[in-house]
mmCIF file of C-alpha atoms in Angstrom:
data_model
loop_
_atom_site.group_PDB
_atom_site.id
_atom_site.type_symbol
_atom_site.label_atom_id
_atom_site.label_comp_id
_atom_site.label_asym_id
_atom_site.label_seq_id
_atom_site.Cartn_x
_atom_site.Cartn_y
_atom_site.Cartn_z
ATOM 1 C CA UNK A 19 -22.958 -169.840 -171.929
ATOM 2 C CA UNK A 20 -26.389 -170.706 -173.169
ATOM 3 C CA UNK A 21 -26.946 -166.713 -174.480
ATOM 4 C CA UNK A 22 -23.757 -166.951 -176.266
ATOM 5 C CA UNK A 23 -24.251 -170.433 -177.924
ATOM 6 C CA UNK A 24 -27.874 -169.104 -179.488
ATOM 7 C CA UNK A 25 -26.178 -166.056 -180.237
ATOM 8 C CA UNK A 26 -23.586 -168.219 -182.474
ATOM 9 C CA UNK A 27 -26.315 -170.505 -184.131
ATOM 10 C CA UNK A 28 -27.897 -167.362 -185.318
ATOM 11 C CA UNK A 29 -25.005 -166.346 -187.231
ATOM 12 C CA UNK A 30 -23.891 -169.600 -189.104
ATOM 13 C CA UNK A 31 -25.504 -170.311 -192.310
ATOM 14 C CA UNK A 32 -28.141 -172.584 -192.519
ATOM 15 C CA UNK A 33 -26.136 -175.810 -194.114
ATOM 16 C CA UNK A 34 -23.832 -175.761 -190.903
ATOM 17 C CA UNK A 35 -26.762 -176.000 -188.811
ATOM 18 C CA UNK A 36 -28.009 -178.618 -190.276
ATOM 19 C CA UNK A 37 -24.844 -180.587 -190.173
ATOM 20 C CA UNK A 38 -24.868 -179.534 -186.392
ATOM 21 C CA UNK A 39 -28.443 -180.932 -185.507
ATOM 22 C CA UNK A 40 -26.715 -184.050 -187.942
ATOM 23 C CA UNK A 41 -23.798 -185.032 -185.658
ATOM 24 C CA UNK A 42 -26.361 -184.348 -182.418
ATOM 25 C CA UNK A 43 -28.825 -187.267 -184.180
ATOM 26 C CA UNK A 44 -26.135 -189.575 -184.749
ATOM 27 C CA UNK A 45 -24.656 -189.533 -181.676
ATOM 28 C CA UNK A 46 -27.533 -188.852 -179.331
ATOM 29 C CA UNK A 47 -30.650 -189.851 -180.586
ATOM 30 C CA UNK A 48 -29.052 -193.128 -182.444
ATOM 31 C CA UNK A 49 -26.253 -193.755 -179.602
ATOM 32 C CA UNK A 50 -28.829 -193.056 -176.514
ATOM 33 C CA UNK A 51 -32.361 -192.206 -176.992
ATOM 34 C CA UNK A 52 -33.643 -194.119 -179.584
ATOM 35 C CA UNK A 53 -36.905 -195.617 -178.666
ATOM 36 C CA UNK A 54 -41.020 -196.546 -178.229
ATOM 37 C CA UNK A 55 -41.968 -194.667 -175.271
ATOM 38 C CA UNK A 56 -42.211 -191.066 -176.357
ATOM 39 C CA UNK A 57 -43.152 -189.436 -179.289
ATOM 40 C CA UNK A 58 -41.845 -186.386 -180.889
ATOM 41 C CA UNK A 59 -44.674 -184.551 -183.007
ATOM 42 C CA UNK A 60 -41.847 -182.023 -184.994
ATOM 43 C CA UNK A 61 -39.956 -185.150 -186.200
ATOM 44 C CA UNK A 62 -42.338 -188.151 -185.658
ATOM 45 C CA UNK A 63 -39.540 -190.104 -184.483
ATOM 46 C CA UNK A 64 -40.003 -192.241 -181.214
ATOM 47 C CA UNK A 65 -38.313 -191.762 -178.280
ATOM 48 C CA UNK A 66 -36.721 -193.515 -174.889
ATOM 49 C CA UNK A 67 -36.356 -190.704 -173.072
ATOM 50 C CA UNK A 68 -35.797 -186.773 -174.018
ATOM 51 C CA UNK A 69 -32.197 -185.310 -172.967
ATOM 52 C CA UNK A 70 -31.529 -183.121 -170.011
ATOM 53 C CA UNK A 71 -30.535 -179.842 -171.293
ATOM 54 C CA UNK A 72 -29.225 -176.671 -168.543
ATOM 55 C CA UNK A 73 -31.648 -174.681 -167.461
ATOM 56 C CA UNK A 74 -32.066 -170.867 -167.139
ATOM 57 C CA UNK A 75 -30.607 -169.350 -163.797
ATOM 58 C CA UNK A 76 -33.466 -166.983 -164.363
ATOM 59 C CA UNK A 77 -36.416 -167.165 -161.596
ATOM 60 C CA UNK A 78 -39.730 -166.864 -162.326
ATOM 61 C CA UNK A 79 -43.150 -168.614 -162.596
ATOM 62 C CA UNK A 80 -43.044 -169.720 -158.666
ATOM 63 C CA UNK A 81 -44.944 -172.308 -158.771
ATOM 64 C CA UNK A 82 -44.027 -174.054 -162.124
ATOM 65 C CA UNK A 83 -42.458 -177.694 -161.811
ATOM 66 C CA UNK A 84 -39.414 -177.006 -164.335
ATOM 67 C CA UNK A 85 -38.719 -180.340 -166.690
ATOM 68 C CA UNK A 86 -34.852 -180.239 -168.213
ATOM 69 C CA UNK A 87 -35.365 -183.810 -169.772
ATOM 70 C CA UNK A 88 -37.089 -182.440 -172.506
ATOM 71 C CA UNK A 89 -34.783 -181.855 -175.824
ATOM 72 C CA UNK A 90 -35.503 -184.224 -178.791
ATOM 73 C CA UNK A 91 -32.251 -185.392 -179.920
ATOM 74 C CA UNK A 92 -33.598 -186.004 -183.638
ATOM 75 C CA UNK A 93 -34.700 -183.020 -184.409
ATOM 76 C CA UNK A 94 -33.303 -180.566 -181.479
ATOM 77 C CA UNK A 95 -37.125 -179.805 -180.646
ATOM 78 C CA UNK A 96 -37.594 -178.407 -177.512
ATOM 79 C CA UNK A 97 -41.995 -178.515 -175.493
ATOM 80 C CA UNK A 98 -42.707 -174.869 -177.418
ATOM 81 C CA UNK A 99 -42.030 -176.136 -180.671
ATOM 82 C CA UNK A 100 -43.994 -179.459 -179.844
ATOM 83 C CA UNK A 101 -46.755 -177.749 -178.675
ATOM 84 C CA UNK A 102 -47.040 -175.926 -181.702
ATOM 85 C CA UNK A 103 -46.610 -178.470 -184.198
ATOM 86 C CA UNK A 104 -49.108 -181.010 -181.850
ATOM 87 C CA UNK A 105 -51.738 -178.611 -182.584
ATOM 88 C CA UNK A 106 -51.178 -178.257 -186.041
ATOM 89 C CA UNK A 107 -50.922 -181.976 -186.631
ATOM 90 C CA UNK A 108 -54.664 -182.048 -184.556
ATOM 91 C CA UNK A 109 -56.282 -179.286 -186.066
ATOM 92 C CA UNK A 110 -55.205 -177.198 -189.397
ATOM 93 C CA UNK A 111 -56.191 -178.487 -192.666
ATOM 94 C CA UNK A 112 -55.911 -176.968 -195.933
ATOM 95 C CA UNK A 113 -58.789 -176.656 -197.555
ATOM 96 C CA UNK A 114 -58.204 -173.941 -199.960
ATOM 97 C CA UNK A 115 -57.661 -175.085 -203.975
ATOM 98 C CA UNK A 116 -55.614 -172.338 -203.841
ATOM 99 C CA UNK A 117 -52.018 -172.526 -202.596
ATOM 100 C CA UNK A 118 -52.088 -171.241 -199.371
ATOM 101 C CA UNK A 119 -49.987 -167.688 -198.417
ATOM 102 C CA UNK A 120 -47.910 -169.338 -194.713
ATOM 103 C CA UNK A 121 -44.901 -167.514 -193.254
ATOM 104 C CA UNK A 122 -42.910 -169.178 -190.388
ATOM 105 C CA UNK A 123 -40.723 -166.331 -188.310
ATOM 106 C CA UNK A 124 -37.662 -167.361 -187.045
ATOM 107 C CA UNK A 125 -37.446 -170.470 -188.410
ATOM 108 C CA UNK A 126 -36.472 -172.945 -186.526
ATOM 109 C CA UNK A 127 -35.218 -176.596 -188.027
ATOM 110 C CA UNK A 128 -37.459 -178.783 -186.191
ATOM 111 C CA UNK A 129 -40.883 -176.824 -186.679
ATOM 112 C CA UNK A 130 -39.333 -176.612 -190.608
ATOM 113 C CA UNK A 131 -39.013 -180.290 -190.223
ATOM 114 C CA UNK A 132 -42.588 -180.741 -189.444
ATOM 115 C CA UNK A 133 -44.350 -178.458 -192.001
ATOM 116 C CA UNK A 134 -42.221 -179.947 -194.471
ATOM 117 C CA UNK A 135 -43.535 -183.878 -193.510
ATOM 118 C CA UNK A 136 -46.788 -182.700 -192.972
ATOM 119 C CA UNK A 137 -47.241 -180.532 -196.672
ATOM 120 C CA UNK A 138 -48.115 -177.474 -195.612
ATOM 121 C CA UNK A 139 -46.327 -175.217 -198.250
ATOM 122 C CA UNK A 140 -44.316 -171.827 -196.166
ATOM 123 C CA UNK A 141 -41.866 -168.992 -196.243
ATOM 124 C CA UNK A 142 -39.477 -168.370 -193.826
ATOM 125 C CA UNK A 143 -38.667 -164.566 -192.581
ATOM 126 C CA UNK A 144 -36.307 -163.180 -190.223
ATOM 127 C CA UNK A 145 -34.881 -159.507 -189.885
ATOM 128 C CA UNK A 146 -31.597 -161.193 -189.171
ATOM 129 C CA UNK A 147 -30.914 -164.493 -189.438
ATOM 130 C CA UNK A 148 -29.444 -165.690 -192.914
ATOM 131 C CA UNK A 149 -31.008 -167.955 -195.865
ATOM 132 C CA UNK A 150 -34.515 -166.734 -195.135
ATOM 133 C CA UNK A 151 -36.870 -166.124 -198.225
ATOM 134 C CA UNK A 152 -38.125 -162.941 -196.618
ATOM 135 C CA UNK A 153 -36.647 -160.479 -194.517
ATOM 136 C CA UNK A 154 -39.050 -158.671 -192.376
ATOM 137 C CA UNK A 155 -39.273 -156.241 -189.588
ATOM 138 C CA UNK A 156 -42.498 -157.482 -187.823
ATOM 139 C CA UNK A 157 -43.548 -153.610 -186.420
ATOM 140 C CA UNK A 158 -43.674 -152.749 -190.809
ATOM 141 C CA UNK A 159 -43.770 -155.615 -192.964
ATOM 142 C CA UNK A 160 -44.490 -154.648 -196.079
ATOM 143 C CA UNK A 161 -46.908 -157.378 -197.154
ATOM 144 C CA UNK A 162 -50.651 -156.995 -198.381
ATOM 145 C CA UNK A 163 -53.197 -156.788 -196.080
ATOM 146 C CA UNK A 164 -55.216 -159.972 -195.806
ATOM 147 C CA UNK A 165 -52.504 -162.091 -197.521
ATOM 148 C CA UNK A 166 -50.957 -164.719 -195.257
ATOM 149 C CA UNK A 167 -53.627 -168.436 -194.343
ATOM 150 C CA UNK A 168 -50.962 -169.150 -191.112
ATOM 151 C CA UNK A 169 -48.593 -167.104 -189.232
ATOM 152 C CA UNK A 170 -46.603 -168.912 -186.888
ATOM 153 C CA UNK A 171 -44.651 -166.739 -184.274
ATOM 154 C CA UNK A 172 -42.981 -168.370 -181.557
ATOM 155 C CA UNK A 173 -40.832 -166.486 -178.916
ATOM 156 C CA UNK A 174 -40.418 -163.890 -181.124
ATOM 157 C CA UNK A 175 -42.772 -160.748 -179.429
ATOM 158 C CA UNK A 176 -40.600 -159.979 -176.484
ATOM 159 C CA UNK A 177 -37.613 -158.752 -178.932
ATOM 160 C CA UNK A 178 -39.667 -156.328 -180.470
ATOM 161 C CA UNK A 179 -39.656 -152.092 -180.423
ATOM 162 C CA UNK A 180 -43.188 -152.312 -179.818
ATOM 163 C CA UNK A 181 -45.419 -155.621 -178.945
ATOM 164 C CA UNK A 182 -48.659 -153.722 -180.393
ATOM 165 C CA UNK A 183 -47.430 -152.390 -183.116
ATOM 166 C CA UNK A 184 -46.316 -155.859 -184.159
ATOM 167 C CA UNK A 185 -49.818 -157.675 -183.040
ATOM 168 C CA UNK A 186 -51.713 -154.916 -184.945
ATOM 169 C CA UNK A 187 -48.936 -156.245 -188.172
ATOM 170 C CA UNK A 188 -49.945 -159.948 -187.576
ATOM 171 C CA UNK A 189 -53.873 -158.655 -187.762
ATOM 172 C CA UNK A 190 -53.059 -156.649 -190.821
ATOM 173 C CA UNK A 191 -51.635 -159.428 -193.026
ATOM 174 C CA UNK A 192 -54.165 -162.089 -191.864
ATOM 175 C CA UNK A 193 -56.653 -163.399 -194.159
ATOM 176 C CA UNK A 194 -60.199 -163.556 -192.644
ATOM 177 C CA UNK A 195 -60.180 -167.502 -192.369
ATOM 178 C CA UNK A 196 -56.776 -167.635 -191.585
ATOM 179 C CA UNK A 197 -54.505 -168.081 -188.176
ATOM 180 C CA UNK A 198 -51.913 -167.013 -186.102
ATOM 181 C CA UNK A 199 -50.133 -169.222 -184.106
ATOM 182 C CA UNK A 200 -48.660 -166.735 -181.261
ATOM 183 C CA UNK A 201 -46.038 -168.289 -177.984
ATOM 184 C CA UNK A 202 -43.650 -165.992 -175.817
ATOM 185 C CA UNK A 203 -42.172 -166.419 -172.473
ATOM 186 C CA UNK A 204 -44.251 -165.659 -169.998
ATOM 187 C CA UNK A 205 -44.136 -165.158 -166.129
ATOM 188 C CA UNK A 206 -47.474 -165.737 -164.781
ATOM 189 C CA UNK A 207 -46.895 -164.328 -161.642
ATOM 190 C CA UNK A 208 -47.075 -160.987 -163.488
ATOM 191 C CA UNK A 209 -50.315 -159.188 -164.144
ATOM 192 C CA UNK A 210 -48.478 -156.351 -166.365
ATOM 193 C CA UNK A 211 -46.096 -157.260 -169.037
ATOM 194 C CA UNK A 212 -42.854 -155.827 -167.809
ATOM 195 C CA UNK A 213 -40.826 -153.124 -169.849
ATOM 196 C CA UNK A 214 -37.030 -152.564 -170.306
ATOM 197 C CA UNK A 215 -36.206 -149.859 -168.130
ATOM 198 C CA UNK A 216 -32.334 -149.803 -168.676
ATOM 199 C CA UNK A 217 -29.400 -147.072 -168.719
ATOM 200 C CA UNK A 218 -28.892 -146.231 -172.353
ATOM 201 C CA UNK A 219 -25.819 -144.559 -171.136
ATOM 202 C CA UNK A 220 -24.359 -147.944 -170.488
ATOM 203 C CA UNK A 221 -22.096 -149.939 -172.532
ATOM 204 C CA UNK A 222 -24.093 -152.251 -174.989
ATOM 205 C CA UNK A 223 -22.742 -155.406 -173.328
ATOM 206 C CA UNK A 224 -23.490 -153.968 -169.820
ATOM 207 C CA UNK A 225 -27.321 -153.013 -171.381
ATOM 208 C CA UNK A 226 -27.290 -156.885 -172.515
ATOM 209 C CA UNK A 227 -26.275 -157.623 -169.231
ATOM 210 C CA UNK A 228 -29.166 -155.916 -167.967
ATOM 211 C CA UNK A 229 -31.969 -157.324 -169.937
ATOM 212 C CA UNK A 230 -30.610 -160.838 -169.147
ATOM 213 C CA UNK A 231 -31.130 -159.942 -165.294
ATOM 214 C CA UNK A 232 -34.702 -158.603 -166.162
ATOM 215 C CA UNK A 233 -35.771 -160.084 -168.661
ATOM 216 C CA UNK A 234 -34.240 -163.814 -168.316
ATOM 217 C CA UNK A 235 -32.216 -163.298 -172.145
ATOM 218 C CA UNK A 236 -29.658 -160.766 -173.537
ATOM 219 C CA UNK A 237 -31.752 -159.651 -176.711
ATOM 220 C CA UNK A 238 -35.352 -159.716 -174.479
ATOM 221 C CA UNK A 239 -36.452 -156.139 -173.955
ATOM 222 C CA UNK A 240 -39.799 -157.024 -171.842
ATOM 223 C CA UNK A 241 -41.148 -159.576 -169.984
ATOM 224 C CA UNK A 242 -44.705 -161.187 -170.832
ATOM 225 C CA UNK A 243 -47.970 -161.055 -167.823
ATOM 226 C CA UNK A 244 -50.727 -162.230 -167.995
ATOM 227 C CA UNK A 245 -52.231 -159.030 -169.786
ATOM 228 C CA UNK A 246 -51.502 -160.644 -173.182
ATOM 229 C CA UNK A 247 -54.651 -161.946 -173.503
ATOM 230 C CA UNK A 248 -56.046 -158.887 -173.510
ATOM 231 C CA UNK A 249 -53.610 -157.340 -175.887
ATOM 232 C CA UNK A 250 -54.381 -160.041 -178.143
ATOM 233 C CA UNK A 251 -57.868 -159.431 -178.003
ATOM 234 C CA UNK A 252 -57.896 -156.090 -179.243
ATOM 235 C CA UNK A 253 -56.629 -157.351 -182.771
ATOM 236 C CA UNK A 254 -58.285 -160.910 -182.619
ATOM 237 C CA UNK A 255 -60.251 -163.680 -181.668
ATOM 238 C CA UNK A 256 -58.027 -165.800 -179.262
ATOM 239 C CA UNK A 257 -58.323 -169.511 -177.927
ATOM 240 C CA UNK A 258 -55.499 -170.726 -175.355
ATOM 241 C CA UNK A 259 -54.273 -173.831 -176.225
ATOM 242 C CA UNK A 260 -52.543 -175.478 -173.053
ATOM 243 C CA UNK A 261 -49.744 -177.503 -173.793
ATOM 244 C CA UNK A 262 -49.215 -178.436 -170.697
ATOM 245 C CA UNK A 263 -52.309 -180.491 -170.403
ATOM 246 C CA UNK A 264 -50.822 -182.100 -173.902
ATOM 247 C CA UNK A 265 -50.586 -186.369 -172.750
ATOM 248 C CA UNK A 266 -47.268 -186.695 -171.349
ATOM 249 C CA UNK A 267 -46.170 -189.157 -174.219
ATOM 250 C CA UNK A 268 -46.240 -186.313 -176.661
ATOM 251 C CA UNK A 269 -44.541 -183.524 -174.634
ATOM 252 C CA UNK A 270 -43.253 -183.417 -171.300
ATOM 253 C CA UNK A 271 -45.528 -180.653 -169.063
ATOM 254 C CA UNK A 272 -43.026 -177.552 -168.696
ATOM 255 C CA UNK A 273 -39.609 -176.369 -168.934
ATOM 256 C CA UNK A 274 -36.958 -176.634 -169.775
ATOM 257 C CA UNK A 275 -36.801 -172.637 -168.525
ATOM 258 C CA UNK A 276 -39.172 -171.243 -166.097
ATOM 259 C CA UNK A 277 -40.513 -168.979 -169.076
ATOM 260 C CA UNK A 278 -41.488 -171.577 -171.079
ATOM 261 C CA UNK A 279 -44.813 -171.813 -170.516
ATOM 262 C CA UNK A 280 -46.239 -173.357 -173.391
ATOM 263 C CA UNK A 281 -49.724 -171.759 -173.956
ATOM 264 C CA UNK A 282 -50.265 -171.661 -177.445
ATOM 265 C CA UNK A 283 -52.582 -168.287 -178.208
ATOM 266 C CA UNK A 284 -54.474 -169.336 -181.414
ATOM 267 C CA UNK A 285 -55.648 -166.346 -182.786
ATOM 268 C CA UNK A 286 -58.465 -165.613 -185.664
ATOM 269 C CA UNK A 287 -59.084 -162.391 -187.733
ATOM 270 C CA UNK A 288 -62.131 -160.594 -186.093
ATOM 271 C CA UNK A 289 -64.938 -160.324 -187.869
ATOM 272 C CA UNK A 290 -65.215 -156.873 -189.629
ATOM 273 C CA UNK A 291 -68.335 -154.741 -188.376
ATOM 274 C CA UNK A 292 -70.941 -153.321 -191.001
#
């Protein structure tokens, strides 16, 4: 139900989105969850407790404690978001007199929310989705090299042709002092990142079928290990933020799927060799 629900969402235009996340604020987070004791950093807006959402039948991470009370009813934020936005709120400033070059893939209402209250200036892309100012494949982009200050791409590698190709994109188009703000679901329990290995002979749906089994999602076509890091490193210099070690007022620990790791890879352009 879940697979077919994001599947919807990604084909309604953008204004009945927004009047969806609408009717979920005013009857959720102003019925129910209004309140002092958490804190959303997308939205800002305080909460009593974050809403139990279903979680994922799909098993991995072992040893993961999985939170499902972790949806911000204001906003529709969900930990991977939060983490994102919680280190942007702590630690990018714009410096530049120049207006800054940001793109946002996949853009999502609640981290669109945030950039929005927090001024930091941004085009949205998608290959896709609908009302985007761009629309970019991320394996050939078609931008200038060197042109974009922040990249912010959030569970958006494991749908790709071709992870490196895409990494060695994000590289291209990043400015020297710039950064890219990289998430995807993850089992740790993995050393390898795991390919699709699936029939093409079979029926599309029964090949969707198939990559939800693997994969943990219809439209996933691998499966993040811990080798990221390293894949990561070829292009840049990376720092792993933890969210999980984010103060529990902010952000709950985990969840709400077993993928959802919430390490934040904050990567920098390496420094070119003379």
């Amino acid at each position: 139900m879940m697979q077919q629900l994001k599947w919807f969402l990604t084909k309604l235009p953008p204004w009945c989105e927004r009047f969806m996340m609408f009717m979920v604020r005013v009857v959720f987070y102003y019925g129910f969850y209004r309140g002092n004791k958490l804190i959303c950093p997308c939205c800002g807006k305080g909460h009593r407790a974050f809403k139990d959402i279903t979680t994922s039948s799909f098993s991995a991470n072992s040893d993961a404690y999985i939170e499902t009370r972790t949806l911000c009813t204001y906003c529709c934020s969900l930990p991977r978001q939060r983490v994102i936005c919680h280190w942007l709120s702590n630690n990018y400033t714009t410096s530049t007199k120049e207006k800054p070059q940001n793109i946002l893939f996949a853009p999502e209402p609640c981290t669109m929310k945030f950039l929005k209250r927090a001024a930091i200036p941004f085009k949205t892309s998608d290959l896709f989705r609908k009302g985007c100012d761009l629309k970019l494949d991320l394996c050939d982009m078609h931008l200038p090299d060197n042109s974009q200050d922040l990249i912010i791409c959030n569970h958006i590698l494991e749908h790709v042709p071709n992870d490196r190709t895409a990494i060695s994109e994000l590289a291209r188009v990043l400015t020297s002092s710039g950064t890219a703000l990289i998430m995807v679901p993850m089992d740790l329990d993995l050393e390898v990142t795991k390919e699709a290995n699936i029939n093409t002979s079979l029926s599309r749906r029964a090949q969707a079928a198939a990559r939800a089994q693997q994969f943990g999602q219809q439209d996933h076509v691998r499966l993040f290990g811990r080798d990221l890091l390293g894949k990561l490193e070829e292009q840049f210099t990376v720092t792993v933020y933890d969210g999980s070690k984010v103060d529990e007022k902010t952000m709950p620990k985990y969840g709400p799927f077993a993928l959802d790791v919430n390490l934040l890879y904050v990567c920098t352009k390496k420094a070119q060799r003379l």
